Amino acid sequence: MGTVTDSLEEQAALGSGATFWTTKAVGDVPSILLTDGPHGVRRQAGSTGDHLGLGRSEPATCFPPAVGLSQTWDPELVERVGAALGAESRALGVRVLLGPGVNLKRDPRCGRNFEYFSEDPLIAGALGAAWVRGVQGQGVGASLKHFAVNNAEDDRMRSSSDVDERTLRELYLRAFEHVVTAARPWTVMCAYNRINGVYAAENTWLLSTVLREEWGFDGAVVSDWGAVRDRVAAVAAGLDLEMPGGNGASDADVVAAVEAGTLDATVVARAADRVATLAARVTENCSSTARFDVDAHHDLAREAAARSIVLLQNKDNLLPLTPSALAVIGGFAVRPRYQGGGSSHVTATRVDVPLEEIRRYAGGHQVTYSEGLTADTLAAAADADAAVVFLGLAAEDESEGFDRTHIDLPADQLQLLSAVVQVQPRTVVVLAHGGVVALDGVAGLAPAILDGALLGQGGGRGIADVLFGAVNPSGRLAETVPVRLQDSPAYLNFPGEDGHILYGERVFVGYRWYDARAAAVTFPFGHGLSYTRFDYTDLVVVSGTEDLTVRVSVANTGDRVGREVVQVYAGLPASRVSRPPRWLAGFAGITVAPGALADVEIRVPRDELGYWDVQAGRRLVEAGEYTVSVGASSRDLRLHTDVTVDADVAPAVTFTVDSTLGELLGDPVAAPIVAAALASAVPEGAAGSALGTDMLRMLGSIPVGRMVSFSGGAVSRAQLTELLDEVNRQRS
């Protein structure tokens, strides 16, 4: 570790950047270079980059952004991509790569959804941890972002995400928690936004209480670029490094605050020590001769792209195509949309063009190309054996920095598709987009649909591989495709009003919302087809003292080798709290040969069954009969079984006069004591039948302190106090 001087001025200086992308060299602590990811290394040309960080960047491999990579549902592949990103970072002199982004896709309109993995925290956490392991295995630091509840881009540097504690803990912090505890990232990046009115950079509860004290994070907290409004308040809250660099004014503010006694000097020293530790970590194994294999990384980008593609629909087994005459239509076939816009934009080392790759597979057959809808387009489509139509969103339609206002494909694209299908029923649609698009109309027209989301520089080859069956598609949706935007959970509370975004849907995000309402969707969470068929049999769930072990057999009943993503969902119909009918509790990918049977075992950690109990201040698992379902999507559940799970021992809650009668009667210790007291205090026959109601149910929500007045003198304050004391004594 570098030596941190005792000088307050130098300690303060370590806490802010030197330039847009670099930290300061102070004493024996070297300067380090941080730069954007997550799907490629955006290393700006020159030593420090420009003052806005927007200039040209060095060539690097553009892997599929998170919106595509998440559709692999494959942590091992994601870790390999992370390792490649780490190797390229080392070769380009980058010490910290800014990623992964694990914020949930709360609303399909969020402009930065292409950088995030999923609407589900289990997927986001598992893939995010794999990405971190891959990058940091190369000696390069990761920066887990954007911490936290950064789910909209409009007014992102001021808006407040207003969310209740249970929802925050159970969903929006869940993926961050998993990555921190499982992969131990060397940095965490705090978000721009406020959380319940407090800026993330100044949020002591978030940065110190939760991140460090509860989760054990021992790295450095870095600000998002320009996220710090008040450096002194941010350092006091737990921020270690303000980025980007400035003129030293905030360093002087820190020094002045310490000298004035309004900021603890030990807090500044601790932050400086964390920055020094980070610098030591990332420079320990750096090498000026590091290189990366451009060709090998492009091949990995191609592999990842093909694995990211989801076969949404394949009526009459139109796909895979055989070498034949084809009509390829749409600008994305020659100018592929393969990444998102904004700070993560990568200068790719090369880009596969879909049209060229399709022609490689066509075997000498004619492959025509048309940009859009003309009389020649339709004639070529009619004469071909099949048409491949590329649809999607242009770069200007979605980007970091602003949110979308709708999820519709351009009207002219739908008109094009309709016209082509009328002359060529054998039409395949290939989609490119960063955020969810409405597909009900497309699904009603085209018999086959490939969803590529954003596939990175190898997407052209990946698309051709899947179209012609060289790769059997195994991608799965990591977010729900609704029928209409109006059906989405946050529709009435997005993006917000007067600087506040209300998370009014609570824990019902994504498929949790649609399933709770039994609402129709175009394509469900977890959906994806294959060129072969899989049957599920022999579901067994073993309940241990800690975890569940789910075992199931998967048979490939088709004629192609294929990869199936086995998904495990859990539900508790009799839960005491409001919960979705089911939630993802585990998953695993399995490759099965034709005619073969594979046994799959999936561990479901016990706390995946829990909910966040606000009073207890932690996740709790309720006792009860949990339904465990296994299948190929949230709406394609093949097998079900029930398993009995014992409850966690919850911290004792002290009952007071403000506790309700129902709460007391619901406690196994308190119930018999209170019931006996009620039997002696309530006159015989006063059961409420004369009022046409169940008296105990009617009184269940009344605080017991009010029983003094309701009892007409039968219960005194002293008696009530004695009763509560006895209940609490026995419960303790």
Coordinates of C-alpha atoms in Angstrom, one line a residue, residues 15-17 221-223 228-229 231 239-245 250-251:
G15 CA -10.0 12.3 -2.3
S16 CA -10.5 14.0 -5.6
G17 CA -9.3 13.4 -9.2
V221 CA -16.5 4.5 -2.7
V222 CA -16.2 6.5 -5.9
S223 CA -18.7 9.1 -7.0
V228 CA -20.9 15.3 -5.6
R229 CA -22.8 18.4 -4.6
R231 CA -17.8 17.3 -0.8
L239 CA -17.5 8.8 0.1
D240 CA -13.7 8.3 -0.6
L241 CA -13.1 9.6 -4.1
E242 CA -14.8 12.5 -5.9
M243 CA -14.6 12.3 -9.7
P244 CA -13.7 13.9 -12.0
G245 CA -10.8 16.2 -11.1
S250 CA -13.3 20.8 -2.8
D251 CA -10.0 19.7 -1.3

